[in-house]
mmCIF file of C-alpha atoms and ligand atoms in Angstrom:
data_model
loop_
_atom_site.group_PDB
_atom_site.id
_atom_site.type_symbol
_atom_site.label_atom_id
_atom_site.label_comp_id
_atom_site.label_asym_id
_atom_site.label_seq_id
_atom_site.Cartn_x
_atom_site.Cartn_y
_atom_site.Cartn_z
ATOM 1 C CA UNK A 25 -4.071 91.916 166.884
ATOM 2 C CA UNK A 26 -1.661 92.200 169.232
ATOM 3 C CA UNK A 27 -2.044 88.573 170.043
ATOM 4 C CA UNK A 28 -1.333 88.382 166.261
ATOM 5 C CA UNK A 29 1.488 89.592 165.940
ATOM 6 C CA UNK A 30 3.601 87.681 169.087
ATOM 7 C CA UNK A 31 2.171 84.604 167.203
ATOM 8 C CA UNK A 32 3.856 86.044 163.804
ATOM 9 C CA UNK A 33 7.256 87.104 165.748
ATOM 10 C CA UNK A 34 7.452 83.617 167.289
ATOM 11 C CA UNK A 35 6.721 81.599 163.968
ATOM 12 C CA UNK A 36 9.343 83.771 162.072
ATOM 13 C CA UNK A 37 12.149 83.746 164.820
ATOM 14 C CA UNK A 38 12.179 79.893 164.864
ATOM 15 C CA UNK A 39 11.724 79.420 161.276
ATOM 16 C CA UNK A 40 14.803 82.403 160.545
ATOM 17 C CA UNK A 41 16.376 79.637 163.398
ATOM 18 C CA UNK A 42 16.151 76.633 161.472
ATOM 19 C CA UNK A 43 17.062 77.897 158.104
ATOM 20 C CA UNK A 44 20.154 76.021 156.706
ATOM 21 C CA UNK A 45 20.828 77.662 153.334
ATOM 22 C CA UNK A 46 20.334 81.319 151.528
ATOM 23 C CA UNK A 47 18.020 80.448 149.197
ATOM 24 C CA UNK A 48 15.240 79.542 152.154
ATOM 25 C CA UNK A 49 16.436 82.661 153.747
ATOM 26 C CA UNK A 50 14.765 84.919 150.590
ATOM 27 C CA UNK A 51 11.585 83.105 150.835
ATOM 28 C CA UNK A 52 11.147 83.534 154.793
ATOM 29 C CA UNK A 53 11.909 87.616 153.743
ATOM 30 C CA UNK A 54 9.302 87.463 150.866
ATOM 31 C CA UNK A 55 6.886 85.369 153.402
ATOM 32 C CA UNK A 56 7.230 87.788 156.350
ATOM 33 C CA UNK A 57 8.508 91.345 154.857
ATOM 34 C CA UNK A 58 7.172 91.158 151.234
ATOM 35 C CA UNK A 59 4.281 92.885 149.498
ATOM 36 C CA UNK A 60 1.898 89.769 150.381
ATOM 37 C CA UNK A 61 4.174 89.094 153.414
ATOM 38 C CA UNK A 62 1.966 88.560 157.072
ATOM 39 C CA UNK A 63 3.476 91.674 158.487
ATOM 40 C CA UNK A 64 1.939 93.879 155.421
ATOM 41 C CA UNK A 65 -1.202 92.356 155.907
ATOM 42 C CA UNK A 66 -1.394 93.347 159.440
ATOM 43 C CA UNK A 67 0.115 96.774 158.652
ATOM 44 C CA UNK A 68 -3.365 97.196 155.992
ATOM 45 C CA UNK A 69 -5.660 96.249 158.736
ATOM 46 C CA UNK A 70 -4.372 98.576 160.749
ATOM 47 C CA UNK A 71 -7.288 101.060 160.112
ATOM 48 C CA UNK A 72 -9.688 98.449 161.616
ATOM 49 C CA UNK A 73 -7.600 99.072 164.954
ATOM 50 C CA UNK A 74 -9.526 101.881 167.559
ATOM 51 C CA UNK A 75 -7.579 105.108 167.465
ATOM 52 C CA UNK A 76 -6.234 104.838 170.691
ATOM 53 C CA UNK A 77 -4.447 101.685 170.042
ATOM 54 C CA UNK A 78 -3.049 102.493 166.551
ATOM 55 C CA UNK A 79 -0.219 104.155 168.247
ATOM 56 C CA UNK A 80 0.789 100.644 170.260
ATOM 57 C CA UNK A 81 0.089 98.523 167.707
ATOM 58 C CA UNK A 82 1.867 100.441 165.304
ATOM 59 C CA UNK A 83 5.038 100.609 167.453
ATOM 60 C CA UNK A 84 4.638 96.253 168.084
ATOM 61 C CA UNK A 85 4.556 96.104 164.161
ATOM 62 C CA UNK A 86 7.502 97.740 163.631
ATOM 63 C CA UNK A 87 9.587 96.543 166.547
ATOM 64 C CA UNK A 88 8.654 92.762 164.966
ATOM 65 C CA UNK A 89 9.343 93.869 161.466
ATOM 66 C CA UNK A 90 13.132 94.942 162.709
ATOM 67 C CA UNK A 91 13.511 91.985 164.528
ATOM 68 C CA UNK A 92 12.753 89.877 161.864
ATOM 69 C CA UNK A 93 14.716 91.946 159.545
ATOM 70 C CA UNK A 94 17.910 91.966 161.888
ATOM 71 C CA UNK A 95 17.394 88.605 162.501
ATOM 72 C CA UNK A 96 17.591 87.462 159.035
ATOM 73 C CA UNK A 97 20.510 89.998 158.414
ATOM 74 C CA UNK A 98 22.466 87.802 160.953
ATOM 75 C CA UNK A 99 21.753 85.039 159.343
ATOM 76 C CA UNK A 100 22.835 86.268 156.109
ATOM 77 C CA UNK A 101 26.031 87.051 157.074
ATOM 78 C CA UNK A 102 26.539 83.710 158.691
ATOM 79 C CA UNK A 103 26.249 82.073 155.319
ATOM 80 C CA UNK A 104 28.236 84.351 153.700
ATOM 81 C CA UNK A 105 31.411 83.932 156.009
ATOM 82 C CA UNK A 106 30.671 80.387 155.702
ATOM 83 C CA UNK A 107 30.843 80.709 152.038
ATOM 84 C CA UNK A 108 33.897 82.580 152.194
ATOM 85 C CA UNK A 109 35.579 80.147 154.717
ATOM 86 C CA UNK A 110 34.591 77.032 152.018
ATOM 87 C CA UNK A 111 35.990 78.437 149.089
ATOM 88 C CA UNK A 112 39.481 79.833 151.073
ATOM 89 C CA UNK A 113 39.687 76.146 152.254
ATOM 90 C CA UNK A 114 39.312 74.190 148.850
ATOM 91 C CA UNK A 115 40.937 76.975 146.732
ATOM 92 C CA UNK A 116 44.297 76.534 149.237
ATOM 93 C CA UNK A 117 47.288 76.557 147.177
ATOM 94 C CA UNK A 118 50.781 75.170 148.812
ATOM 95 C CA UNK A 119 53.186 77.013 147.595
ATOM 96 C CA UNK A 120 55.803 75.026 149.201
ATOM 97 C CA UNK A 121 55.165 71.979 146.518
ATOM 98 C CA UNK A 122 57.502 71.918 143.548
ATOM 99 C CA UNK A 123 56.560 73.174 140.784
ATOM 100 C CA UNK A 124 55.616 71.637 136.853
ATOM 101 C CA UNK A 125 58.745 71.802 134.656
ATOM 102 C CA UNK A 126 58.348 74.815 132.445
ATOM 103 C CA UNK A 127 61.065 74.468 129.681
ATOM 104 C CA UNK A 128 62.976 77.344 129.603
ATOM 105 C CA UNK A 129 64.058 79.546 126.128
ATOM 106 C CA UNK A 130 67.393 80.899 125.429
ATOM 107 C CA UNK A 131 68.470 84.528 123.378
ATOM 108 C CA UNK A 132 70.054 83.552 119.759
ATOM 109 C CA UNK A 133 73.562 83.927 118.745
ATOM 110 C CA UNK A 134 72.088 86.931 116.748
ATOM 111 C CA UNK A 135 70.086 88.942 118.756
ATOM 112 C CA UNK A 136 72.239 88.132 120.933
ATOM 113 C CA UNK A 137 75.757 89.534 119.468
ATOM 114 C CA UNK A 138 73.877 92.482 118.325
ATOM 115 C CA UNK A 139 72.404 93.622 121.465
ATOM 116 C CA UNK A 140 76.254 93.442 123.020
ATOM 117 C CA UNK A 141 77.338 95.640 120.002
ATOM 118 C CA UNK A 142 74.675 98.383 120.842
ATOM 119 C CA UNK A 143 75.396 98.334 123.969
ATOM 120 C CA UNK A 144 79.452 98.644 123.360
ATOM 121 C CA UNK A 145 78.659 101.270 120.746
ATOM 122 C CA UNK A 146 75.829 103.592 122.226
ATOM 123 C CA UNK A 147 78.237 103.713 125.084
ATOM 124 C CA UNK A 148 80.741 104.727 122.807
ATOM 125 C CA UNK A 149 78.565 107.710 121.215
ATOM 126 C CA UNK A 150 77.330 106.284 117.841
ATOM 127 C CA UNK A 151 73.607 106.487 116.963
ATOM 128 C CA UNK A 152 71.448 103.182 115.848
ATOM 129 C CA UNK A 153 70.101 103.315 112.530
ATOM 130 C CA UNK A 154 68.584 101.149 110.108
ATOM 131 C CA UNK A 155 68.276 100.772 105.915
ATOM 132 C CA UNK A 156 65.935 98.259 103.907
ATOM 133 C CA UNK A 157 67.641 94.997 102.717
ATOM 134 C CA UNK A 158 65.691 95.259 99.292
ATOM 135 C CA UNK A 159 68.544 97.865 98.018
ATOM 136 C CA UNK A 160 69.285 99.374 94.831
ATOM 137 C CA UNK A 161 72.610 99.183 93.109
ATOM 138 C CA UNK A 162 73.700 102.572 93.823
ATOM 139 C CA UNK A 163 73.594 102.761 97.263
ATOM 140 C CA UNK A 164 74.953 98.790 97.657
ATOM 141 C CA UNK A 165 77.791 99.348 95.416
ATOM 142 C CA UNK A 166 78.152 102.556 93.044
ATOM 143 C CA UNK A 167 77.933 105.353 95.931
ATOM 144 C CA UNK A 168 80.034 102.656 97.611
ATOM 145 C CA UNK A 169 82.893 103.492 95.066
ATOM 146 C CA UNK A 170 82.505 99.957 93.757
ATOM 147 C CA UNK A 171 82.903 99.476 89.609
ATOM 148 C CA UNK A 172 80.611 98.050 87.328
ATOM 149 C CA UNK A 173 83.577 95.448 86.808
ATOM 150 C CA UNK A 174 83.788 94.587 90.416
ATOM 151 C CA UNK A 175 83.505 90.676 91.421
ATOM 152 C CA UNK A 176 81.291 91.445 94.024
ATOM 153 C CA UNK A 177 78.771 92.467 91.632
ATOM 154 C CA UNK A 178 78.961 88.870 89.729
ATOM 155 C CA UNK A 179 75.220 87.404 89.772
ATOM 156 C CA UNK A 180 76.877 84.614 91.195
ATOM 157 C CA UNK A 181 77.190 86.307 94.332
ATOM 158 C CA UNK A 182 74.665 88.965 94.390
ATOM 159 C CA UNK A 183 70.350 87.825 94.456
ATOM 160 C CA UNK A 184 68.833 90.463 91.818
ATOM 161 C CA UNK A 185 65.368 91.713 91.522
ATOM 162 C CA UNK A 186 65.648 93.621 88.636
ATOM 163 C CA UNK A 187 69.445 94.755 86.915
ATOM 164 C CA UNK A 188 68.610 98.119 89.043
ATOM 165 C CA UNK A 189 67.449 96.234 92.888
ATOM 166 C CA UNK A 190 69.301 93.352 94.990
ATOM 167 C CA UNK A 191 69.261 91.729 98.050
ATOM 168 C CA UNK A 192 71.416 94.297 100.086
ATOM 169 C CA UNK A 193 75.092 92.338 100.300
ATOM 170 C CA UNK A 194 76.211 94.787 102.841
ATOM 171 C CA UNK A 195 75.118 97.094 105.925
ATOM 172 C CA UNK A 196 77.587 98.918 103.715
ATOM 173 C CA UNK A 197 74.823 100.353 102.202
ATOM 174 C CA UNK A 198 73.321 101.847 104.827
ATOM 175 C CA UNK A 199 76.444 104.262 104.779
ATOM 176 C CA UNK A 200 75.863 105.679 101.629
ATOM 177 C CA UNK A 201 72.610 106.338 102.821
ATOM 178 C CA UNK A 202 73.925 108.322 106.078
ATOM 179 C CA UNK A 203 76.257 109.798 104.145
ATOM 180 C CA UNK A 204 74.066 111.393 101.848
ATOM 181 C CA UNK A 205 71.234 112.544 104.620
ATOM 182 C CA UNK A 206 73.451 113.962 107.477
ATOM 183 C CA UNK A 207 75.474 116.370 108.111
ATOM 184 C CA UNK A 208 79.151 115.791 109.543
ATOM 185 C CA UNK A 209 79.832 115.299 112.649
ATOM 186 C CA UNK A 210 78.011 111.865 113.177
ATOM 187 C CA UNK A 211 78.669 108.246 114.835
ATOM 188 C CA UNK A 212 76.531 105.850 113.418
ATOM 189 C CA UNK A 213 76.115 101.784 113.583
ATOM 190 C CA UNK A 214 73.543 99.614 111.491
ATOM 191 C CA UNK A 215 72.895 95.926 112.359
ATOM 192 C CA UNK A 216 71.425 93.892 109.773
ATOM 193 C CA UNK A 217 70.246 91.403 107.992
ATOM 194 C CA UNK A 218 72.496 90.555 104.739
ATOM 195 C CA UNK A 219 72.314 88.389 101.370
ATOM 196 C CA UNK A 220 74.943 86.649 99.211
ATOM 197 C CA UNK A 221 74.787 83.632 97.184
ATOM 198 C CA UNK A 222 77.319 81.298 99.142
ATOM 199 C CA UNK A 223 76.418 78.396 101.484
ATOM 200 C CA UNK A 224 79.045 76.515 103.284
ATOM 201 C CA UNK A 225 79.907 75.704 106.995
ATOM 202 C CA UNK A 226 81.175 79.558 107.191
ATOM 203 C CA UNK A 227 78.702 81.009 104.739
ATOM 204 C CA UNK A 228 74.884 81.545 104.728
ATOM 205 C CA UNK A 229 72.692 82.890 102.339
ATOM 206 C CA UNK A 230 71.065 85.336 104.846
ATOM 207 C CA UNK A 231 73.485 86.632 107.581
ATOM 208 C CA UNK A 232 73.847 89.141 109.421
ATOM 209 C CA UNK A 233 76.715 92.405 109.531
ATOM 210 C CA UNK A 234 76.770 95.305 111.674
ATOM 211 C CA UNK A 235 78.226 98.696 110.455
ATOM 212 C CA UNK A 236 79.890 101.619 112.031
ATOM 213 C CA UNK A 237 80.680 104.865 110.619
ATOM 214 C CA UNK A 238 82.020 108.100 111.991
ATOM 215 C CA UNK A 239 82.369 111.421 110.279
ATOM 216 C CA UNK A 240 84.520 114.566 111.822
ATOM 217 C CA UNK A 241 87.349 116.987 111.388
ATOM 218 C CA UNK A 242 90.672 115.214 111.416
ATOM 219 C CA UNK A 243 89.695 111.614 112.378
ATOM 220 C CA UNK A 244 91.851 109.222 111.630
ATOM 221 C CA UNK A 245 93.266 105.574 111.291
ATOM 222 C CA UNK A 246 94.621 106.202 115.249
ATOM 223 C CA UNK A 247 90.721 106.546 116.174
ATOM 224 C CA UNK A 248 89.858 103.957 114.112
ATOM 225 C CA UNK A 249 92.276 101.509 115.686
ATOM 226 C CA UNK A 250 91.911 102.681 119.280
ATOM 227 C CA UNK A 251 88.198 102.682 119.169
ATOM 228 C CA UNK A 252 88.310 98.846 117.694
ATOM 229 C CA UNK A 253 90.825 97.944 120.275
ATOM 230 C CA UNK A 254 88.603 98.773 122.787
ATOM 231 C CA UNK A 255 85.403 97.197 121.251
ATOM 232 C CA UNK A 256 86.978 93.951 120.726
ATOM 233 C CA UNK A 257 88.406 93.787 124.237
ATOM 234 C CA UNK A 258 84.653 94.545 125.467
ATOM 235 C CA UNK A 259 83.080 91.822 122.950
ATOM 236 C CA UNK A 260 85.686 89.005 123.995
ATOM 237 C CA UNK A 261 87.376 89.856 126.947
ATOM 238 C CA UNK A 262 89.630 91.446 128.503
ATOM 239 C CA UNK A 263 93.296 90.186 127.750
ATOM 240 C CA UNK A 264 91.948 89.560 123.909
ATOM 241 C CA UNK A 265 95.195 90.696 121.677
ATOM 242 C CA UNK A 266 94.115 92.685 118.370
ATOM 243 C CA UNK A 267 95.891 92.528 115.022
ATOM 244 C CA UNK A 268 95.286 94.906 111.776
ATOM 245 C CA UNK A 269 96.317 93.770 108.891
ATOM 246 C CA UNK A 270 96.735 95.801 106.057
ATOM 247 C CA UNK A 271 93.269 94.973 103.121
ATOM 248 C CA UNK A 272 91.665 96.543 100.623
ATOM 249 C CA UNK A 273 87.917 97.787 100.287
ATOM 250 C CA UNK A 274 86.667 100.199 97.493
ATOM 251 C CA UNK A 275 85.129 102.327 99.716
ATOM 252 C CA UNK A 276 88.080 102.623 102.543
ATOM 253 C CA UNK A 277 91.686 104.040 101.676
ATOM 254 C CA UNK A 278 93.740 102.754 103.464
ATOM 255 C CA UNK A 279 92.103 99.538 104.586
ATOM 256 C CA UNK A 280 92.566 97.206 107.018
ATOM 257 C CA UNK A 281 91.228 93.563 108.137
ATOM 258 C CA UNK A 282 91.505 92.796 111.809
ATOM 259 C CA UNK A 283 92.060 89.629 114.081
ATOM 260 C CA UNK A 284 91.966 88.715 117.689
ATOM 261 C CA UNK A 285 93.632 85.842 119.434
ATOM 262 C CA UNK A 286 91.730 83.277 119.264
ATOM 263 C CA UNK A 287 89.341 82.700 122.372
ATOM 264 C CA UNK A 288 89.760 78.957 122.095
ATOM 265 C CA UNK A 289 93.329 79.034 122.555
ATOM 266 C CA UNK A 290 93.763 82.292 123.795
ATOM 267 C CA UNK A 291 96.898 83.057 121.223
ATOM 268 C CA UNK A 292 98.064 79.794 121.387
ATOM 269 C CA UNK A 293 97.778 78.448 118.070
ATOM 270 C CA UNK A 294 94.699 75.110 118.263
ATOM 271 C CA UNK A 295 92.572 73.371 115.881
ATOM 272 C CA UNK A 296 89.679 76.498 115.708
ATOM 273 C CA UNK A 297 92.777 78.949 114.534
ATOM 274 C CA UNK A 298 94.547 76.636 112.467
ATOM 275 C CA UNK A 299 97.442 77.268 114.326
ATOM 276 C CA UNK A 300 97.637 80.773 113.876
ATOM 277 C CA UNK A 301 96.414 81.844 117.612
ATOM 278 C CA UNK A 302 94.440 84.912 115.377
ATOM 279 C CA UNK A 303 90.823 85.202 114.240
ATOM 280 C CA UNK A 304 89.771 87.256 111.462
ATOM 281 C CA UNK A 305 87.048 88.988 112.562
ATOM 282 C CA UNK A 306 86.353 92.489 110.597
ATOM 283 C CA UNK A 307 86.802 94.534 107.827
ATOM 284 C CA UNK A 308 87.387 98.096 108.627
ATOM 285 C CA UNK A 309 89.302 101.393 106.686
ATOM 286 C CA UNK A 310 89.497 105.053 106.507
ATOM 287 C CA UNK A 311 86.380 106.160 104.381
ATOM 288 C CA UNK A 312 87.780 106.852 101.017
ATOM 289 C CA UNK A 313 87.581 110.431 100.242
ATOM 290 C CA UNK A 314 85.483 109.460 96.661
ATOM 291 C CA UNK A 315 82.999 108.193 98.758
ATOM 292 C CA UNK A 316 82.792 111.401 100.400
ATOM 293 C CA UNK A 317 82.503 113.414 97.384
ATOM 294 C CA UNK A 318 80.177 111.282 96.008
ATOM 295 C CA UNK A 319 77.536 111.771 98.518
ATOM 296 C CA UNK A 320 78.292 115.470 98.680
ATOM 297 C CA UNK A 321 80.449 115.559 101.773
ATOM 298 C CA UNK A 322 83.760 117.955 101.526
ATOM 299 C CA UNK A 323 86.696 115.289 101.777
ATOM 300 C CA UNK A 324 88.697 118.349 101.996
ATOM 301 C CA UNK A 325 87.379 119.513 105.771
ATOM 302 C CA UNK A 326 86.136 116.218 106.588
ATOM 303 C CA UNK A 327 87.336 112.855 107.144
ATOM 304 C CA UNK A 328 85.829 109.197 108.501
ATOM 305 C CA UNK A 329 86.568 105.781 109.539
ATOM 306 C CA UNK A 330 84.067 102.776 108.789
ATOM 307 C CA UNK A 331 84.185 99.138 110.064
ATOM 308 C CA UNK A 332 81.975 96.284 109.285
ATOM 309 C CA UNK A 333 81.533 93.004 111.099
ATOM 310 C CA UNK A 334 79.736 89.653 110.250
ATOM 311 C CA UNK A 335 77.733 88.852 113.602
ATOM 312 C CA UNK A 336 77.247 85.256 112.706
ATOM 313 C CA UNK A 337 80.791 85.097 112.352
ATOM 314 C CA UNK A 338 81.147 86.934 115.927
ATOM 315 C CA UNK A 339 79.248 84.121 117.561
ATOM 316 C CA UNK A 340 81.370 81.620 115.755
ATOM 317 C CA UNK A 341 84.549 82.857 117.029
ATOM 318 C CA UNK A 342 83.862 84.110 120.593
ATOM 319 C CA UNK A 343 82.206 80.892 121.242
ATOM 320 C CA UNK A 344 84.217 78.589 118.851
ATOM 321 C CA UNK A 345 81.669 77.409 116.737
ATOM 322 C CA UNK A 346 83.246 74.855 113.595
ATOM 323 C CA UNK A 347 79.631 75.137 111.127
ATOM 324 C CA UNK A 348 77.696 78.364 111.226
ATOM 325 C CA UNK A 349 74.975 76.092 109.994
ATOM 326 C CA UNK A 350 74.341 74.875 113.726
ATOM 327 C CA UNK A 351 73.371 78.393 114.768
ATOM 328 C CA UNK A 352 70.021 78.081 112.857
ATOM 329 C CA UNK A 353 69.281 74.898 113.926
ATOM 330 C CA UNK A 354 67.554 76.393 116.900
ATOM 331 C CA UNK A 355 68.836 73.268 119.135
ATOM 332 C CA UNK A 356 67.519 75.642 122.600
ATOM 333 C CA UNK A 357 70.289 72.826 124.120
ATOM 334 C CA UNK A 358 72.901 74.514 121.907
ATOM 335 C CA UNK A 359 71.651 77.910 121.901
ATOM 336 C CA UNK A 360 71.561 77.975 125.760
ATOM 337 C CA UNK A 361 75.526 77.336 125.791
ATOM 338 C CA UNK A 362 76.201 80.147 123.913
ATOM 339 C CA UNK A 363 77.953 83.819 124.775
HETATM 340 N N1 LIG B 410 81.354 95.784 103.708
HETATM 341 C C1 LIG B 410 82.543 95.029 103.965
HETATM 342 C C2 LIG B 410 82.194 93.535 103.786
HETATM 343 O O1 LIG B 410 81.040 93.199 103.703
HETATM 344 C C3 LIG B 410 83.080 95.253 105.347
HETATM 345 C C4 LIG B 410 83.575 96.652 105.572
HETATM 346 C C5 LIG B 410 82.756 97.624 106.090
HETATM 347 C C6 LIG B 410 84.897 96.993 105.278
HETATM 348 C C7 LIG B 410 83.211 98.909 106.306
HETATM 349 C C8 LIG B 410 85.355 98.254 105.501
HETATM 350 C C9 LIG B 410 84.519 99.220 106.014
HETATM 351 O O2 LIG B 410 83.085 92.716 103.713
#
């Protein structure tokens, strides 16, 4: 038996030896180790061995069954560094080479304007807040202190839904509805999407308006114009001249309309300004007191100042921009130029 098993530990060793892949490996462990493997057989005959030798045999069986069994645990690792080395070596990436051309997008004039006047405004103290674009009369126009008689309100200019619901023509709006929910003192801006029936190179169907509104004791067209001062020198630079002009709104009293000189140019007077070296850029006024009283605010304690600017026509100006039409082209070779 003994004889045996040197025979068995000599035939595995060179077999383990000459093994050149992982799947041979297994069937040399099922031939020599496994339930029907040689060693097992010998280990079952082991009560044909006297008693006196089961001791030494017993300790040969099992010093051959961990010899196999390390040996074949060497070779296993072998293939599996080998394994590891082949697929390091053909999955090699040079990172030096250049790389494929990955076209590039660019931010639109819109997002684009609006993020700058969040990020002017929030600085500045006023809260973001939204209102739906599907609107109904009285909160477009009537808590706006605008008359049934008003031009504004001309089908022509206005998309109904019903006589009651439009297409929101202003973020205006969106003031009636702060007006009526909060309660004084409050800073508030709305950026949104707006609809009027007009279509030229300065006029689109859909644009866009952000609007500001502040509501305190004793505030004042001096806030109003230092605060815009301020926000158009951040929006277009610094050096940017501002002009108010005097307007009229409905819903402001007094109102204003103001310019800056034109980026183009810078106050020269060019082709973009028609000469004028100005800009109109924004409609803006002290909140008139009806619209106060309308949504339920005292006009006597309280006072506000509201502006409202086209962001479209932002874009256009700070980047001097002849047909609004081109901004929703989506040209990225256009869009990428833009500030
Ligand atoms: N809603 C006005 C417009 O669309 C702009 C505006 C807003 C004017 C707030 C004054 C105050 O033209």
């Amino acid at each position: 038996m003994i004889e045996k098993l040197k025979e068995i530990k000599e035939k595995a060793l060179v077999e383990i030896q000459n093994i050149s892949d992982k799947k041979s490996l297994n069937e040399i462990k099922v031939k020599y180790l496994g339930k029907q493997g040689e060693l097992t057989a010998i280990l079952r005959g082991m009560r044909d061995v006297s008693p006196e030798d089961r001791p030494k045999v017993g300790a040969l069986v099992n010093e051959v069954r961990s010899e196999i069994e390390s040996r074949i645990e060497e070779k296993e690792n072998r293939f599996d560094e080998e394994e590891l080395a082949n697929s390091l070596a053909s999955e090699k990436i040079d990172i030096t080479e250049p790389s494929k051309f990955i076209s590039k997008g660019a931010v639109h004039a819109v997002p684009m304007i609006t993020d700058k006047l969040i990020d002017i405004c929030v600085d500045m103290g006023f809260t973001v807040v939204d209102g739906p674009e599907v609107e109904t009369d009285y909160y477009n126009f009537e808590a706006m202190n605008i008359p049934k008689n008003h031009p504004s309100r001309d089908m022509q200019d206005s998309f109904y839904i019903t006589d009651n619901i439009l297409l929101r023509t202003q973020t205006s709006a969106v003031q009636s509805r702060e007006l009526e929910t909060r309660k004084p003192p409050f800073k508030i801006i709305s950026p949104g999407k707006t609809y009027r029936n007009d279509s030229d190179s300065t006029h689109s169907p859909v644009f866009h308006q952000c609007e500001g509104l502040v509501v305190d004791e004793n505030v004042s067209m001096a806030d109003l114009k230092i605060m815009l001062s301020e926000m158009m020198r951040r929006l277009y630079g610094e050096g940017t001249k501002v002009r108010f002009r005097p307007s009229f709104f409905p819903f402001t009293e007094p109102s204003i309309e103001v310019d800056v000189s034109c980026p183009n140019c810078k106050g020269e007077g060019c082709k973009t300004c028609k000469g004028t070296g100005f800009l109109e850029i924004l409609g803006a006024g002290v909140v008139n007191p009806k619209v106060l009283d309308i949504a339920g605010i005292d006009s006597k304690k309280f006072t506000g100042f509201a502006f409202g600017m086209g962001i479209e026509r932002t874009s256009m100006v700070l980047n001097a921009i002849p047909d609004l039409r081109t901004m929703y082209k989506n040209d990225v070779r256009f869009l990428s130029q833009l500030k």
